[in-house]
């Protein structure tokens, strides 16, 4: 058997850039080539003194399991017919380098298996890295394992490299580090998978160790109080503790010191909260609803907040010189921050340059910064308009609202002396810009004219920043688009002094479906089916192609609702609204029709059911209404006036409702005028700013004045008469300053007041039994809503009949209806999710309300009070869902339990009054 000499190039890390590879000759057997003597030329191939050119006659690839041989030859870039120089050539080392760089192989070798004259035969032998068959985690919870599956970045079938192993370990350590585990150890166990050749199953053995909590945050070198600096730490909180033996901490910048009781007594104002807190802090500290785990990202953000806070106090040179983390004797983390505050600065003289449109005095007044004010760069930039805000009131807004889109401003420090900084504010007014093109994209269902009529940016008019902000609000108020994704992009054209404005929108579902069933109210099982199409198009109702599944896009609202339990109760409701009657002005038109009937059957005590016959007593309410709304221009265009004409017919048969009136027909003809102003926004579901006001009066003709004898008839309410007055006001105020990823999430304070009064024209006639006020409970409709009462919710209380708060409504046998009511509300809201597909927010509330029967007993300070918490869920398909848990403070009895004064209420479809 002939010995064929092998040329093997081992590609090591130290030889990646070496192209003059040396040959290692070993004599393996080549069974494909038989001879009876040693091939001397092949043996001396790399020892010859003069390099020779050889031609590659054939190449085979061995060891490849998953990769195609042709692909590997292409990567190696060595082909049949190529000429190589031996010795001294670099073709082989380059081929090995090309294959090795793919990171797919653990070994690459090239053999010369045969030599025939100037022809050589090559074998490229590769050893593929193993692939991943499966992976799992040990010593972790099931939920943690599920979360880690998506974080480690491992994909079955992918080649296992050292980088993949390292990345997986780092992902696991980061996952647990965010949970407070700072000493996580990860060991990888690799097991060959017998089912699949050349694959490995990876098992990650995780040792989490103890969770590290922050024990202390210490500040060194600061003159600003520690407590004020700690308030800036939003994601770095200290842990609660209660101990008689606090650990002794050392190793940081802060020298360990503790205020003794004697030192506490010697200090001036030792009974103050801050001094007492400093004394007790090593022993007692309560941190409710906060997490003390250490998070590197949040810690970095908190350090930036500290510097921002210092800058707001005038310390513009403040820096955190160093910070360190170390552990105390109990294994908890201490953080020390060494601060160099620098000097505290104040504003000096402020001068203006480049302004021709407005005078220095006007600009100074708008800037609102006077000499001697504490230096604050953020305030200066905000007043100049470098940090845009919807509220406006800045220099940039003043110019941009008048078309100066190309306006620029720059504050230049002209002098720094002692602790005072002078500024020169340089303005470049530029020309006024005119809107050229307004483009809208993303409206797949809503027709473009529906959006354009809401815009305040009209081609040909001057550019105005406030018009952009108002346009964004109006689009959001349509509730057809994702308000978080409304994009407005002005594109200036300096060459011709114009600007193009591009609106990008994202459609969302706005239709609602109500499908429910309920039990109770003396009528048993009741089913409800209701649909509301909020972007309907009546113009396309006869076009078959437009039904997908319904004609949409014109912004009209169509609502249908059917409620029934069969024989005892049924209700039909229909309404249609055109928000732009005629299409040219914001004149709304609404028509509604409804019919409801409720029968009171005879109760059978043996079966527990009601039996119904033709002789049952009942009340039937039938009505219709038409309303016209007009947007006003004065005092501003947030105002609108709505005029409505309504008719309701009440038919009663043996149905007692008011002082013997149980049979007959009552007709309620009325006209209603409502003046309202709505600037709340930007989201109609979760407003964060602005206000809503409503002042309305509802009037019937004074029938008894036309015909005085009507008062003494058997049915004085055949023609109902009254005058009714309502006022609602609510304000939305953002609380706090959101940061980072939570920039759109902040507390919102909602305050609201509501008043109502219904009066009569004729003193000889009782006030109308219809259109009164029911106060209490959840505000959902009940049987008495058939009479058209205004239902005023009061969380924490059932429906009550007396105006005396000392009388527990739970002990009242019947409910009556008031002619006067007051209600006051304070809610602190916080958004959990602002996603339009599932808007969720939590709230805490305080409410006070009451009702009275006449002005003689009216006392606006005699109110029922309640407190509680609640949640709201808005799902586009089903509308608003919510629940509240309220405690009626005036229902609480010291001899009873708090549970007896509490009440759980639920709401569906709308926020009750």
PDB file of C-alpha atoms in Angstrom, residues 671-829:
ATOM      1  CA  UNK A 671     -87.303  72.730  24.541  1.00  0.00           C
ATOM      2  CA  UNK A 672     -83.767  72.529  25.859  1.00  0.00           C
ATOM      3  CA  UNK A 673     -80.927  75.029  25.424  1.00  0.00           C
ATOM      4  CA  UNK A 674     -77.426  73.916  26.378  1.00  0.00           C
ATOM      5  CA  UNK A 675     -74.365  76.160  26.302  1.00  0.00           C
ATOM      6  CA  UNK A 676     -71.213  74.119  26.676  1.00  0.00           C
ATOM      7  CA  UNK A 677     -67.473  74.594  26.465  1.00  0.00           C
ATOM      8  CA  UNK A 678     -65.162  71.600  26.060  1.00  0.00           C
ATOM      9  CA  UNK A 679     -61.380  71.954  25.978  1.00  0.00           C
ATOM     10  CA  UNK A 680     -60.459  68.720  27.797  1.00  0.00           C
ATOM     11  CA  UNK A 681     -57.994  66.511  25.996  1.00  0.00           C
ATOM     12  CA  UNK A 682     -56.090  65.363  24.187  1.00  0.00           C
ATOM     13  CA  UNK A 683     -57.662  61.930  24.696  1.00  0.00           C
ATOM     14  CA  UNK A 684     -61.448  61.799  25.119  1.00  0.00           C
ATOM     15  CA  UNK A 685     -61.065  58.649  27.240  1.00  0.00           C
ATOM     16  CA  UNK A 686     -58.363  59.894  29.598  1.00  0.00           C
ATOM     17  CA  UNK A 687     -58.182  63.715  29.454  1.00  0.00           C
ATOM     18  CA  UNK A 688     -55.059  65.101  31.105  1.00  0.00           C
ATOM     19  CA  UNK A 689     -55.716  68.831  30.766  1.00  0.00           C
ATOM     20  CA  UNK A 690     -58.448  71.332  29.997  1.00  0.00           C
ATOM     21  CA  UNK A 691     -62.018  71.561  31.251  1.00  0.00           C
ATOM     22  CA  UNK A 692     -65.663  70.912  30.387  1.00  0.00           C
ATOM     23  CA  UNK A 693     -68.608  73.151  31.250  1.00  0.00           C
ATOM     24  CA  UNK A 694     -72.326  72.798  30.622  1.00  0.00           C
ATOM     25  CA  UNK A 695     -75.129  75.246  31.444  1.00  0.00           C
ATOM     26  CA  UNK A 696     -78.565  74.130  30.326  1.00  0.00           C
ATOM     27  CA  UNK A 697     -82.204  75.060  30.751  1.00  0.00           C
ATOM     28  CA  UNK A 698     -85.135  72.844  29.825  1.00  0.00           C
ATOM     29  CA  UNK A 699     -88.523  74.527  29.439  1.00  0.00           C
ATOM     30  CA  UNK A 700     -92.082  73.446  28.810  1.00  0.00           C
ATOM     31  CA  UNK A 701     -94.894  75.798  27.893  1.00  0.00           C
ATOM     32  CA  UNK A 702     -96.721  77.157  31.013  1.00  0.00           C
ATOM     33  CA  UNK A 703     -99.909  75.264  30.239  1.00  0.00           C
ATOM     34  CA  UNK A 704    -101.621  76.084  33.556  1.00  0.00           C
ATOM     35  CA  UNK A 705    -101.165  79.809  32.976  1.00  0.00           C
ATOM     36  CA  UNK A 706    -102.951  79.490  29.654  1.00  0.00           C
ATOM     37  CA  UNK A 707    -105.736  77.408  31.224  1.00  0.00           C
ATOM     38  CA  UNK A 708    -105.942  77.902  35.050  1.00  0.00           C
ATOM     39  CA  UNK A 709    -108.770  75.380  35.370  1.00  0.00           C
ATOM     40  CA  UNK A 710    -106.335  72.617  34.449  1.00  0.00           C
ATOM     41  CA  UNK A 711    -104.989  72.608  38.021  1.00  0.00           C
ATOM     42  CA  UNK A 712    -108.230  71.184  39.404  1.00  0.00           C
ATOM     43  CA  UNK A 713    -108.833  68.515  36.771  1.00  0.00           C
ATOM     44  CA  UNK A 714    -108.583  64.794  37.483  1.00  0.00           C
ATOM     45  CA  UNK A 715    -105.296  64.648  35.623  1.00  0.00           C
ATOM     46  CA  UNK A 716    -103.425  67.942  36.088  1.00  0.00           C
ATOM     47  CA  UNK A 717    -100.341  66.331  34.543  1.00  0.00           C
ATOM     48  CA  UNK A 718    -101.887  65.633  31.158  1.00  0.00           C
ATOM     49  CA  UNK A 719     -99.619  68.406  29.924  1.00  0.00           C
ATOM     50  CA  UNK A 720     -96.475  68.416  32.066  1.00  0.00           C
ATOM     51  CA  UNK A 721     -94.969  71.807  32.858  1.00  0.00           C
ATOM     52  CA  UNK A 722     -91.689  72.786  34.527  1.00  0.00           C
ATOM     53  CA  UNK A 723     -88.478  74.720  34.079  1.00  0.00           C
ATOM     54  CA  UNK A 724     -85.258  72.820  34.768  1.00  0.00           C
ATOM     55  CA  UNK A 725     -81.719  74.166  35.212  1.00  0.00           C
ATOM     56  CA  UNK A 726     -78.429  72.302  35.210  1.00  0.00           C
ATOM     57  CA  UNK A 727     -74.766  73.257  35.592  1.00  0.00           C
ATOM     58  CA  UNK A 728     -71.831  70.861  35.252  1.00  0.00           C
ATOM     59  CA  UNK A 729     -68.175  71.811  35.469  1.00  0.00           C
ATOM     60  CA  UNK A 730     -65.059  69.665  35.547  1.00  0.00           C
ATOM     61  CA  UNK A 731     -61.340  70.424  35.407  1.00  0.00           C
ATOM     62  CA  UNK A 732     -58.379  68.157  34.586  1.00  0.00           C
ATOM     63  CA  UNK A 733     -55.017  69.103  36.080  1.00  0.00           C
ATOM     64  CA  UNK A 734     -51.797  67.091  35.484  1.00  0.00           C
ATOM     65  CA  UNK A 735     -49.856  66.456  38.682  1.00  0.00           C
ATOM     66  CA  UNK A 736     -46.092  65.943  38.776  1.00  0.00           C
ATOM     67  CA  UNK A 737     -43.519  65.764  36.033  1.00  0.00           C
ATOM     68  CA  UNK A 738     -43.238  62.476  34.096  1.00  0.00           C
ATOM     69  CA  UNK A 739     -39.801  61.221  33.039  1.00  0.00           C
ATOM     70  CA  UNK A 740     -38.246  58.793  30.582  1.00  0.00           C
ATOM     71  CA  UNK A 741     -40.404  55.918  29.383  1.00  0.00           C
ATOM     72  CA  UNK A 742     -43.230  57.085  31.669  1.00  0.00           C
ATOM     73  CA  UNK A 743     -43.422  60.509  30.015  1.00  0.00           C
ATOM     74  CA  UNK A 744     -47.046  59.994  28.993  1.00  0.00           C
ATOM     75  CA  UNK A 745     -48.001  58.602  32.381  1.00  0.00           C
ATOM     76  CA  UNK A 746     -48.687  61.003  35.187  1.00  0.00           C
ATOM     77  CA  UNK A 747     -51.309  61.633  37.816  1.00  0.00           C
ATOM     78  CA  UNK A 748     -54.296  63.711  36.742  1.00  0.00           C
ATOM     79  CA  UNK A 749     -56.535  65.482  39.250  1.00  0.00           C
ATOM     80  CA  UNK A 750     -60.168  65.687  38.179  1.00  0.00           C
ATOM     81  CA  UNK A 751     -62.397  68.084  40.083  1.00  0.00           C
ATOM     82  CA  UNK A 752     -66.082  68.428  39.274  1.00  0.00           C
ATOM     83  CA  UNK A 753     -69.172  70.270  40.491  1.00  0.00           C
ATOM     84  CA  UNK A 754     -72.782  69.609  39.487  1.00  0.00           C
ATOM     85  CA  UNK A 755     -75.952  71.501  40.335  1.00  0.00           C
ATOM     86  CA  UNK A 756     -79.580  70.902  39.407  1.00  0.00           C
ATOM     87  CA  UNK A 757     -82.914  72.601  40.041  1.00  0.00           C
ATOM     88  CA  UNK A 758     -86.438  72.045  38.744  1.00  0.00           C
ATOM     89  CA  UNK A 759     -89.164  74.619  39.344  1.00  0.00           C
ATOM     90  CA  UNK A 760     -92.793  75.349  38.499  1.00  0.00           C
ATOM     91  CA  UNK A 761     -94.681  78.212  36.840  1.00  0.00           C
ATOM     92  CA  UNK A 762     -97.852  77.928  38.925  1.00  0.00           C
ATOM     93  CA  UNK A 763     -97.698  77.887  42.735  1.00  0.00           C
ATOM     94  CA  UNK A 764    -101.061  76.066  42.857  1.00  0.00           C
ATOM     95  CA  UNK A 765     -99.646  73.128  40.946  1.00  0.00           C
ATOM     96  CA  UNK A 766     -97.156  70.675  42.391  1.00  0.00           C
ATOM     97  CA  UNK A 767     -93.715  70.438  40.805  1.00  0.00           C
ATOM     98  CA  UNK A 768     -93.710  67.953  37.946  1.00  0.00           C
ATOM     99  CA  UNK A 769     -93.309  64.299  39.033  1.00  0.00           C
ATOM    100  CA  UNK A 770     -91.227  63.875  35.890  1.00  0.00           C
ATOM    101  CA  UNK A 771     -87.682  65.141  35.176  1.00  0.00           C
ATOM    102  CA  UNK A 772     -86.617  65.263  38.828  1.00  0.00           C
ATOM    103  CA  UNK A 773     -83.309  64.092  40.305  1.00  0.00           C
ATOM    104  CA  UNK A 774     -82.496  60.700  41.768  1.00  0.00           C
ATOM    105  CA  UNK A 775     -79.313  60.818  43.873  1.00  0.00           C
ATOM    106  CA  UNK A 776     -77.229  57.841  45.001  1.00  0.00           C
ATOM    107  CA  UNK A 777     -76.071  54.377  43.956  1.00  0.00           C
ATOM    108  CA  UNK A 778     -74.104  53.603  40.786  1.00  0.00           C
ATOM    109  CA  UNK A 779     -76.022  55.831  38.393  1.00  0.00           C
ATOM    110  CA  UNK A 780     -77.161  52.960  36.188  1.00  0.00           C
ATOM    111  CA  UNK A 781     -80.694  53.002  34.821  1.00  0.00           C
ATOM    112  CA  UNK A 782     -83.434  51.315  36.851  1.00  0.00           C
ATOM    113  CA  UNK A 783     -87.187  50.957  36.488  1.00  0.00           C
ATOM    114  CA  UNK A 784     -87.828  54.521  37.600  1.00  0.00           C
ATOM    115  CA  UNK A 785     -85.666  55.804  34.727  1.00  0.00           C
ATOM    116  CA  UNK A 786     -88.831  55.201  32.675  1.00  0.00           C
ATOM    117  CA  UNK A 787     -90.062  58.470  34.114  1.00  0.00           C
ATOM    118  CA  UNK A 788     -87.122  60.444  32.710  1.00  0.00           C
ATOM    119  CA  UNK A 789     -85.368  61.311  35.959  1.00  0.00           C
ATOM    120  CA  UNK A 790     -81.793  62.577  35.939  1.00  0.00           C
ATOM    121  CA  UNK A 791     -79.855  59.886  37.784  1.00  0.00           C
ATOM    122  CA  UNK A 792     -76.977  61.342  39.809  1.00  0.00           C
ATOM    123  CA  UNK A 793     -74.530  58.704  41.055  1.00  0.00           C
ATOM    124  CA  UNK A 794     -73.047  58.807  44.529  1.00  0.00           C
ATOM    125  CA  UNK A 795     -70.539  56.044  45.142  1.00  0.00           C
ATOM    126  CA  UNK A 796     -70.694  54.484  48.581  1.00  0.00           C
ATOM    127  CA  UNK A 797     -74.440  55.130  49.009  1.00  0.00           C
ATOM    128  CA  UNK A 798     -77.658  53.491  47.834  1.00  0.00           C
ATOM    129  CA  UNK A 799     -80.446  55.661  46.441  1.00  0.00           C
ATOM    130  CA  UNK A 800     -81.643  57.903  49.274  1.00  0.00           C
ATOM    131  CA  UNK A 801     -84.842  59.835  49.780  1.00  0.00           C
ATOM    132  CA  UNK A 802     -84.219  62.254  52.642  1.00  0.00           C
ATOM    133  CA  UNK A 803     -81.910  65.251  52.659  1.00  0.00           C
ATOM    134  CA  UNK A 804     -80.722  64.471  56.190  1.00  0.00           C
ATOM    135  CA  UNK A 805     -77.300  62.776  56.039  1.00  0.00           C
ATOM    136  CA  UNK A 806     -77.870  61.290  59.490  1.00  0.00           C
ATOM    137  CA  UNK A 807     -80.604  59.022  58.138  1.00  0.00           C
ATOM    138  CA  UNK A 808     -79.059  55.881  56.712  1.00  0.00           C
ATOM    139  CA  UNK A 809     -80.430  55.260  53.187  1.00  0.00           C
ATOM    140  CA  UNK A 810     -80.228  51.511  53.835  1.00  0.00           C
ATOM    141  CA  UNK A 811     -82.986  51.893  56.427  1.00  0.00           C
ATOM    142  CA  UNK A 812     -85.405  53.709  54.068  1.00  0.00           C
ATOM    143  CA  UNK A 813     -88.289  51.798  52.601  1.00  0.00           C
ATOM    144  CA  UNK A 814     -88.789  53.741  49.385  1.00  0.00           C
ATOM    145  CA  UNK A 815     -86.966  56.148  47.164  1.00  0.00           C
ATOM    146  CA  UNK A 816     -88.251  59.593  46.250  1.00  0.00           C
ATOM    147  CA  UNK A 817     -86.909  62.151  43.877  1.00  0.00           C
ATOM    148  CA  UNK A 818     -85.503  65.575  44.596  1.00  0.00           C
ATOM    149  CA  UNK A 819     -86.053  68.954  42.993  1.00  0.00           C
ATOM    150  CA  UNK A 820     -82.581  70.291  43.942  1.00  0.00           C
ATOM    151  CA  UNK A 821     -79.210  68.584  44.159  1.00  0.00           C
ATOM    152  CA  UNK A 822     -75.525  69.446  44.617  1.00  0.00           C
ATOM    153  CA  UNK A 823     -72.564  67.194  43.979  1.00  0.00           C
ATOM    154  CA  UNK A 824     -68.808  67.717  44.354  1.00  0.00           C
ATOM    155  CA  UNK A 825     -66.117  65.292  43.219  1.00  0.00           C
ATOM    156  CA  UNK A 826     -62.341  65.015  43.470  1.00  0.00           C
ATOM    157  CA  UNK A 827     -60.586  62.154  41.670  1.00  0.00           C
ATOM    158  CA  UNK A 828     -56.897  61.369  41.446  1.00  0.00           C
ATOM    159  CA  UNK A 829     -56.358  59.304  38.308  1.00  0.00           C
TER     160      UNK A 829
END
